[in-house]
Coordinates of C-alpha atoms and ligand atoms in Angstrom, one line a residue:
X14 CA 20.0 -28.8 -23.0
X15 CA 22.6 -26.4 -21.7
X16 CA 25.1 -24.7 -23.9
X17 CA 28.6 -24.8 -22.5
X18 CA 30.0 -21.3 -21.9
X19 CA 31.1 -19.7 -25.1
X20 CA 29.2 -22.2 -27.3
X21 CA 26.5 -21.2 -29.7
X22 CA 22.8 -21.8 -28.9
X23 CA 20.2 -21.8 -31.6
X24 CA 16.5 -21.5 -30.8
X25 CA 14.7 -22.8 -33.9
X26 CA 11.3 -23.2 -35.3
X27 CA 9.9 -20.4 -33.2
X28 CA 7.2 -17.7 -33.4
X29 CA 9.8 -15.0 -32.5
X30 CA 8.2 -12.1 -30.7
X31 CA 11.2 -9.8 -31.0
X32 CA 9.6 -6.7 -29.4
X33 CA 11.8 -4.9 -32.0
X34 CA 9.4 -3.1 -34.3
X35 CA 10.8 -3.3 -37.8
X36 CA 12.4 -6.7 -37.2
X37 CA 9.1 -8.4 -37.9
X38 CA 5.4 -8.0 -38.2
X39 CA 3.2 -5.6 -36.2
X40 CA 4.0 -3.7 -33.0
X41 CA 5.7 -6.7 -31.5
X42 CA 8.0 -7.4 -34.4
X43 CA 6.9 -11.0 -34.9
X44 CA 8.9 -13.4 -37.1
X45 CA 6.9 -16.5 -37.9
X46 CA 9.0 -19.7 -38.3
X47 CA 11.9 -17.8 -36.9
X48 CA 15.2 -18.6 -35.3
X49 CA 17.7 -17.0 -33.0
X50 CA 21.4 -17.5 -32.7
X51 CA 23.4 -16.7 -29.6
X52 CA 27.2 -16.9 -29.2
X53 CA 29.0 -16.3 -25.9
X54 CA 25.7 -15.2 -24.3
X55 CA 24.9 -12.5 -26.8
X56 CA 22.3 -12.6 -29.7
X57 CA 24.2 -12.6 -32.9
X58 CA 21.4 -13.3 -35.4
X59 CA 17.6 -13.2 -35.6
X60 CA 15.6 -14.1 -38.7
X61 CA 13.7 -16.8 -40.5
X62 CA 14.7 -20.4 -39.6
X63 CA 15.3 -21.3 -43.2
X64 CA 18.0 -18.6 -43.5
X65 CA 19.9 -19.7 -40.4
X66 CA 23.5 -20.6 -40.9
X67 CA 24.2 -22.9 -38.0
X68 CA 27.7 -23.0 -36.5
X69 CA 29.0 -26.5 -36.3
X70 CA 29.2 -26.5 -32.5
X71 CA 25.8 -25.0 -31.9
X72 CA 23.3 -26.5 -29.4
X73 CA 19.9 -26.6 -31.1
X74 CA 16.6 -26.0 -29.2
X75 CA 13.4 -26.7 -31.2
X76 CA 10.6 -24.4 -30.0
X77 CA 8.0 -26.4 -31.8
X78 CA 6.4 -23.2 -33.3
X79 CA 5.8 -21.9 -29.8
X80 CA 6.1 -18.2 -29.0
X81 CA 9.5 -17.0 -27.9
X82 CA 9.8 -13.7 -26.2
X83 CA 12.7 -11.7 -24.8
X84 CA 13.4 -12.6 -21.2
X85 CA 10.9 -10.6 -19.2
X86 CA 12.1 -7.5 -17.3
X87 CA 10.6 -6.5 -13.9
X88 CA 11.6 -2.8 -13.5
X89 CA 10.4 -2.3 -9.9
X90 CA 10.7 -4.7 -6.9
X91 CA 11.6 -4.5 -3.2
X92 CA 13.3 -7.9 -3.4
X93 CA 15.5 -7.9 -0.3
X94 CA 13.5 -8.1 2.9
X95 CA 12.8 -10.5 5.8
X96 CA 9.7 -11.1 7.8
X97 CA 6.0 -11.4 7.0
X98 CA 3.0 -9.1 6.7
X99 CA 0.2 -11.7 6.1
X100 CA -1.5 -10.5 9.2
X101 CA -1.7 -7.0 7.8
X102 CA -3.1 -8.4 4.6
X103 CA -5.8 -10.3 6.5
X104 CA -6.7 -7.2 8.4
X105 CA -7.0 -5.3 5.2
X106 CA -9.4 -7.9 3.9
X107 CA -11.5 -7.3 7.0
X108 CA -11.7 -3.6 6.0
X109 CA -8.6 -1.9 7.3
X110 CA -7.0 0.6 4.8
X111 CA -3.4 0.2 3.6
X112 CA -1.0 2.6 5.3
X113 CA 2.7 3.1 4.9
X114 CA 3.1 2.4 8.7
X115 CA 3.2 -1.3 8.1
X116 CA 6.6 -0.9 6.5
X117 CA 8.1 -0.6 10.0
X118 CA 7.3 -4.3 10.6
X119 CA 9.4 -5.3 7.6
X120 CA 12.2 -2.9 8.7
X121 CA 12.4 -4.5 12.1
X122 CA 12.5 -8.0 10.7
X123 CA 15.1 -7.0 8.0
X124 CA 17.4 -5.3 10.5
X125 CA 17.3 -8.5 12.6
X126 CA 18.1 -10.8 9.7
X127 CA 21.7 -11.8 8.9
X128 CA 23.3 -11.1 5.5
X129 CA 23.1 -14.8 4.7
X130 CA 19.4 -15.0 5.5
X131 CA 18.6 -11.9 3.4
X132 CA 20.6 -13.4 0.5
X133 CA 18.8 -16.7 0.8
X134 CA 15.4 -15.0 0.8
X135 CA 16.2 -12.8 -2.1
X136 CA 17.7 -15.7 -4.1
X137 CA 14.5 -17.7 -3.6
X138 CA 12.4 -14.9 -4.8
X139 CA 14.7 -14.3 -7.8
X140 CA 14.5 -18.0 -8.7
X141 CA 10.7 -17.7 -8.6
X142 CA 10.9 -14.7 -10.9
X143 CA 13.1 -16.7 -13.3
X144 CA 10.6 -19.5 -13.3
X145 CA 8.1 -17.1 -14.7
X146 CA 10.5 -16.1 -17.5
X147 CA 11.8 -12.9 -15.8
X148 CA 15.5 -12.6 -16.4
X149 CA 16.1 -9.0 -15.3
X150 CA 14.8 -7.7 -12.0
X151 CA 15.3 -4.2 -10.5
X152 CA 15.7 -4.5 -6.7
X153 CA 15.4 -1.7 -4.2
X154 CA 16.7 -1.3 -0.8
X155 CA 14.5 0.5 1.7
X156 CA 13.8 -1.9 4.6
X157 CA 17.1 -1.1 6.3
X158 CA 16.9 2.7 6.8
X159 CA 20.2 2.9 8.7
X160 CA 23.4 3.5 6.7
X161 CA 24.7 0.1 7.8
X162 CA 21.5 -1.8 6.9
X163 CA 20.8 0.1 3.6
X164 CA 24.3 -0.7 2.4
X165 CA 23.8 -4.3 3.5
X166 CA 20.7 -4.7 1.4
X167 CA 22.4 -3.0 -1.5
X168 CA 25.3 -5.5 -1.3
X169 CA 22.9 -8.4 -1.3
X170 CA 21.0 -7.0 -4.3
X171 CA 24.2 -6.1 -6.2
X172 CA 25.5 -9.7 -5.7
X173 CA 22.6 -11.3 -7.5
X174 CA 22.7 -12.2 -11.2
X175 CA 20.3 -10.3 -13.4
X176 CA 19.5 -7.7 -10.7
X177 CA 19.6 -3.9 -11.3
X178 CA 20.3 -2.5 -7.8
X179 CA 18.6 0.7 -6.6
X180 CA 19.2 2.6 -3.4
X181 CA 15.9 3.6 -1.8
X182 CA 17.1 4.7 1.6
X183 CA 14.3 7.3 1.5
X184 CA 11.5 4.8 1.6
X185 CA 9.9 6.1 4.8
X186 CA 11.1 7.9 7.9
X187 CA 12.1 5.1 10.3
X188 CA 10.6 5.1 13.8
X189 CA 13.8 6.4 15.5
X190 CA 13.7 9.6 13.4
X191 CA 10.0 10.3 13.6
X192 CA 10.5 13.5 15.6
X193 CA 13.0 15.0 13.2
X194 CA 12.3 13.7 9.6
X195 CA 14.6 16.3 8.0
X196 CA 17.5 15.0 10.0
X197 CA 16.8 11.6 8.4
X198 CA 16.8 13.2 5.0
X199 CA 20.2 14.8 5.9
X200 CA 21.5 11.3 6.7
X201 CA 20.2 9.8 3.5
X202 CA 21.8 12.7 1.4
X203 CA 25.0 13.1 3.3
X204 CA 25.9 9.6 4.4
X205 CA 23.9 6.8 2.6
X206 CA 23.8 8.1 -1.0
X207 CA 27.5 8.9 -1.2
X208 CA 28.4 5.5 0.2
X209 CA 26.0 3.5 -2.1
X210 CA 28.6 1.9 -4.2
X211 CA 27.1 -0.6 -6.7
X212 CA 23.7 1.1 -7.0
X213 CA 22.5 2.1 -10.5
X214 CA 19.5 4.1 -9.4
X215 CA 18.5 6.3 -6.5
X216 CA 14.7 6.2 -5.6
X217 CA 12.5 8.0 -3.2
X218 CA 8.9 7.6 -2.1
X219 CA 7.4 11.0 -2.7
X220 CA 4.2 10.9 -0.6
X221 CA 3.5 13.9 1.7
X222 CA 1.4 11.9 4.1
X223 CA 3.4 8.9 5.2
X224 CA 6.7 9.2 3.3
X225 CA 8.5 12.3 1.9
X226 CA 7.3 15.7 0.8
X227 CA 8.2 17.1 -2.6
X228 CA 10.9 19.3 -1.1
X229 CA 12.4 16.4 0.8
X230 CA 12.2 14.2 -2.2
X231 CA 13.9 16.8 -4.4
X232 CA 16.8 16.9 -1.9
X233 CA 17.2 13.1 -2.1
X234 CA 17.1 13.1 -5.9
X235 CA 19.6 16.0 -6.2
X236 CA 22.0 14.1 -3.9
X237 CA 21.4 11.0 -5.9
X238 CA 22.2 12.7 -9.2
X239 CA 25.3 14.4 -7.6
X240 CA 26.6 11.0 -6.6
X241 CA 26.2 9.8 -10.2
X242 CA 23.0 7.7 -10.0
X243 CA 20.2 7.7 -12.4
X244 CA 16.8 8.5 -10.8
X245 CA 13.5 6.9 -10.0
X246 CA 10.5 8.2 -8.1
X247 CA 7.6 6.4 -6.3
X248 CA 5.0 8.9 -7.4
X249 CA 1.4 9.7 -6.7
X250 CA 0.6 6.3 -5.3
X251 CA -1.7 7.1 -2.4
X252 CA -2.5 10.7 -3.2
X253 CA -1.7 13.3 -5.8
X254 CA 1.4 14.4 -4.0
X255 CA 3.5 15.9 -6.8
X256 CA 5.8 13.0 -7.4
X257 CA 5.2 12.7 -11.1
X258 CA 5.9 16.4 -11.7
X259 CA 9.1 16.1 -9.7
X260 CA 10.2 13.0 -11.6
X261 CA 9.8 14.9 -14.9
X262 CA 11.5 18.0 -13.5
X263 CA 14.6 16.0 -12.4
X264 CA 14.7 13.9 -15.6
X265 CA 14.1 10.6 -13.8
X266 CA 14.4 7.5 -15.9
X267 CA 11.0 6.3 -14.4
X268 CA 8.1 7.5 -12.4
X269 CA 6.4 4.6 -10.7
X270 CA 2.9 3.8 -9.4
X271 CA 1.0 7.0 -10.7
X272 CA -2.4 5.8 -9.5
X273 CA -3.3 9.5 -8.9
X274 CA -1.5 11.1 -11.8
X275 CA -3.3 13.7 -13.9
X276 CA -3.2 14.7 -17.6
X277 CA -0.8 17.6 -16.7
X278 CA 1.5 15.0 -15.0
X279 CA 1.4 12.8 -18.1
X280 CA 2.3 15.7 -20.4
X281 CA 5.3 16.5 -18.1
X282 CA 6.4 12.8 -18.1
X283 CA 6.0 12.6 -21.9
X284 CA 8.1 15.7 -22.4
X285 CA 10.8 14.5 -20.1
X286 CA 10.9 11.0 -21.7
X287 CA 10.3 9.5 -18.2
X288 CA 8.9 6.0 -18.4
X289 CA 5.8 5.3 -16.3
X290 CA 6.0 2.0 -14.4
X291 CA 2.5 0.8 -13.4
X292 CA 1.7 -1.9 -10.8
X293 CA -1.9 -3.1 -11.1
X294 CA -1.2 -5.8 -8.6
X295 CA -0.4 -3.3 -5.9
X296 CA -3.7 -1.5 -6.6
X297 CA -5.6 -4.7 -6.6
X298 CA -4.1 -5.9 -3.3
X299 CA -4.6 -2.6 -1.5
X300 CA -7.9 -1.4 -2.9
X301 CA -6.3 1.6 -4.5
X302 CA -7.5 3.0 -7.8
X303 CA -5.8 1.6 -10.9
X304 CA -3.3 3.8 -12.6
X305 CA -4.6 5.8 -15.7
X306 CA -2.7 3.7 -18.2
X307 CA -4.8 4.7 -21.2
X308 CA -4.5 8.4 -20.5
X309 CA -0.7 8.1 -20.0
X310 CA -0.3 6.1 -23.3
X311 CA -2.5 8.5 -25.2
X312 CA -0.5 11.5 -24.0
X313 CA 2.7 9.9 -25.3
X314 CA 4.2 8.3 -22.1
X315 CA 6.0 5.0 -22.4
X316 CA 4.3 2.6 -20.0
X317 CA 6.0 -0.4 -18.3
X318 CA 4.4 -3.0 -15.9
X319 CA 5.8 -4.5 -12.8
X320 CA 5.0 -6.7 -9.9
X321 CA 6.2 -4.2 -7.2
X322 CA 7.1 -7.4 -5.4
X323 CA 7.2 -6.4 -1.7
X324 CA 5.7 -7.8 1.5
X325 CA 3.2 -4.9 2.0
X326 CA 1.3 -4.0 -1.1
X327 CA 2.1 -6.8 -3.6
X328 CA 3.7 -10.0 -2.7
X329 CA 4.1 -11.8 -6.0
X330 CA 6.9 -12.8 -8.4
X331 CA 4.4 -13.5 -11.2
X332 CA 5.0 -10.8 -13.8
X333 CA 2.9 -12.7 -16.3
X334 CA -0.1 -12.0 -14.1
X335 CA 0.6 -8.2 -14.4
X336 CA 0.3 -8.6 -18.2
X337 CA -3.2 -9.9 -17.7
X338 CA -4.1 -7.2 -15.2
X339 CA -2.5 -4.6 -17.5
X340 CA -5.1 -5.6 -20.1
X341 CA -8.2 -6.2 -18.0
X342 CA -7.7 -3.6 -15.2
X343 CA -5.6 -0.9 -16.9
X344 CA -7.3 -1.5 -20.4
X345 CA -4.0 -1.8 -22.2
X346 CA -4.0 -3.8 -25.4
X347 CA -2.2 -7.2 -25.3
X348 CA 0.6 -5.7 -27.4
X349 CA 1.0 -2.7 -25.1
X350 CA 1.1 -5.0 -22.1
X351 CA 3.6 -7.4 -23.6
X352 CA 5.9 -4.5 -24.6
X353 CA 5.4 -3.2 -21.0
X354 CA 7.2 -6.2 -19.5
X355 CA 9.9 -6.3 -22.2
X356 CA 11.1 -3.3 -24.2
X357 CA 9.5 -0.6 -22.1
X358 CA 10.5 -2.3 -18.9
X359 CA 14.1 -2.4 -20.1
X360 CA 13.9 1.3 -20.8
X361 CA 12.6 1.8 -17.3
X362 CA 15.8 0.4 -15.9
X363 CA 18.1 2.1 -18.4
X364 CA 18.9 -1.2 -20.2
X365 CA 17.3 -1.0 -23.6
X366 CA 20.7 -1.7 -25.1
X367 CA 21.0 -4.9 -23.1
X368 CA 17.7 -6.6 -22.8
X369 CA 14.0 -6.4 -23.4
X370 CA 14.0 -7.3 -27.1
X371 CA 15.5 -10.0 -29.3
X372 CA 18.0 -8.1 -31.4
X373 CA 21.6 -8.8 -32.3
X374 CA 24.0 -7.4 -29.8
X375 CA 21.7 -7.8 -26.8
X376 CA 22.0 -10.4 -24.1
X377 CA 20.6 -13.8 -25.2
X378 CA 17.8 -13.7 -22.6
X379 CA 14.6 -15.4 -23.8
X380 CA 11.6 -17.3 -22.7
X381 CA 9.9 -20.0 -24.7
X382 CA 6.2 -20.1 -23.9
X383 CA 4.0 -23.3 -23.5
X384 CA 1.8 -21.6 -26.1
X385 CA 2.0 -20.6 -29.8
X386 CA 0.2 -17.4 -29.0
X387 CA 1.9 -14.7 -26.9
X388 CA -1.6 -13.2 -26.1
X389 CA -2.0 -16.3 -23.9
X390 CA 0.1 -14.4 -21.3
X391 CA -2.9 -12.3 -20.7
X392 CA -5.7 -14.6 -21.8
X393 CA -4.7 -17.9 -20.1
X394 CA -4.1 -15.9 -16.9
X395 CA -2.9 -16.9 -13.5
X396 CA -0.8 -19.9 -14.7
X397 CA 2.8 -20.0 -15.5
X398 CA 3.3 -20.2 -19.3
X399 CA 7.1 -20.2 -19.2
X400 CA 8.3 -23.5 -20.6
X401 CA 12.1 -22.8 -21.1
X402 CA 14.0 -19.8 -19.8
X403 CA 17.3 -18.8 -21.3
X404 CA 19.7 -16.4 -19.6
X405 CA 22.8 -15.2 -21.5
X406 CA 22.6 -18.1 -23.9
X407 CA 22.2 -20.8 -21.3
X408 CA 19.0 -22.7 -20.5
X409 CA 18.3 -22.0 -16.8
X410 CA 14.8 -23.3 -16.6
X411 CA 13.1 -26.2 -18.5
Ligands
NIG528 O1 5.9 0.2 -3.7 N1 5.2 2.7 -2.0 C1 6.1 2.3 -1.3 N2 6.6 1.1 -1.1 C2 6.0 -0.1 -1.4 C3 5.2 -0.7 -0.3 C4 6.1 -1.1 0.8 C5 5.5 -1.9 1.9 O2 4.3 -1.7 2.2 O3 6.2 -2.7 2.5 C6 5.2 -0.1 -2.7 O4 4.0 -0.3 -2.8
FE529 FE1 7.4 0.0 -4.9

């Protein structure tokens, strides 16, 4: 079933997991025997099926009492890249440690790829995300690292439907600037950021050993803010490098990774209202410690989950698997983990007023699961439970 543009779509007979506390039962706002109406790609009504007033031209979709969630949101990916790092992965499995240096392999392959090739690869990954029920994906640049290549990656990202584009020109110092890293930071601040049309966020990898110091990162974030971008920080991933504190200080929308964050960092993030984006898949695949999710939550930080989809630390488009890892590796409750890929994830990309819950006025993005129990996203792990995916009121999968 595919609703023609402008027509109404009704999802009926559903266990609606609205992720809108107050709209239904419990922390996930569940409406049993619920229904959802979308007109022109926007949710116009949510409630009990028996109260639905169906427009005469509506296309009806019977969910068969299955769980229906907001389209999932992945708030942190490095979607646009070329090349392959499977050899580096295999070496790691033989005992080598993860190091930021591997990024240069992807930078080389990405610079050599054409725009068309980069678009094709990103579209393939985005289609895989969509197959898992993910309808909004943040996508960073960061494998170009010249003005020309960063802007190329940004154009590719910005041209994709459902993508939130982020400029991350300060990912690592590229090989040609190794002798003078501060000159590269100058280039990022003075040339790349001011030209980053179409980006929503500016991000930096704050990691004194391997990427950027706190002082360098602060310069990048100040330039990002001056150019009108909202801010994100790759923080405290490989060491306790000061990234989380910096993210709080500059009022970043999110601080991401946080494997080495402390209680004082958590307090600063909570005070600043900065969302923590955690990526258990990256910890798992690199042998890094898991982020202290419980501690962050208990100190009042909003926690989102992400794949971190990238060729180095976490090559996966399966956000559902992160829900399972969020529970078993980060010790989040199933409800916390589900909110972490919906409402909290939408907050982490500054789009809570657009996606991440099933609420009138938001985009009609939804996923009908194979199961009647949303907890199966964690419990029945490693398989794809998305049966039907709806984007802006149109069935795009299933
Ligand atoms: O989020 N932390 C920095 N960047 C990526 C890894 C990039 C790579 O290894 O290619 C991350 O884990
Ligand atoms: Fe990342």
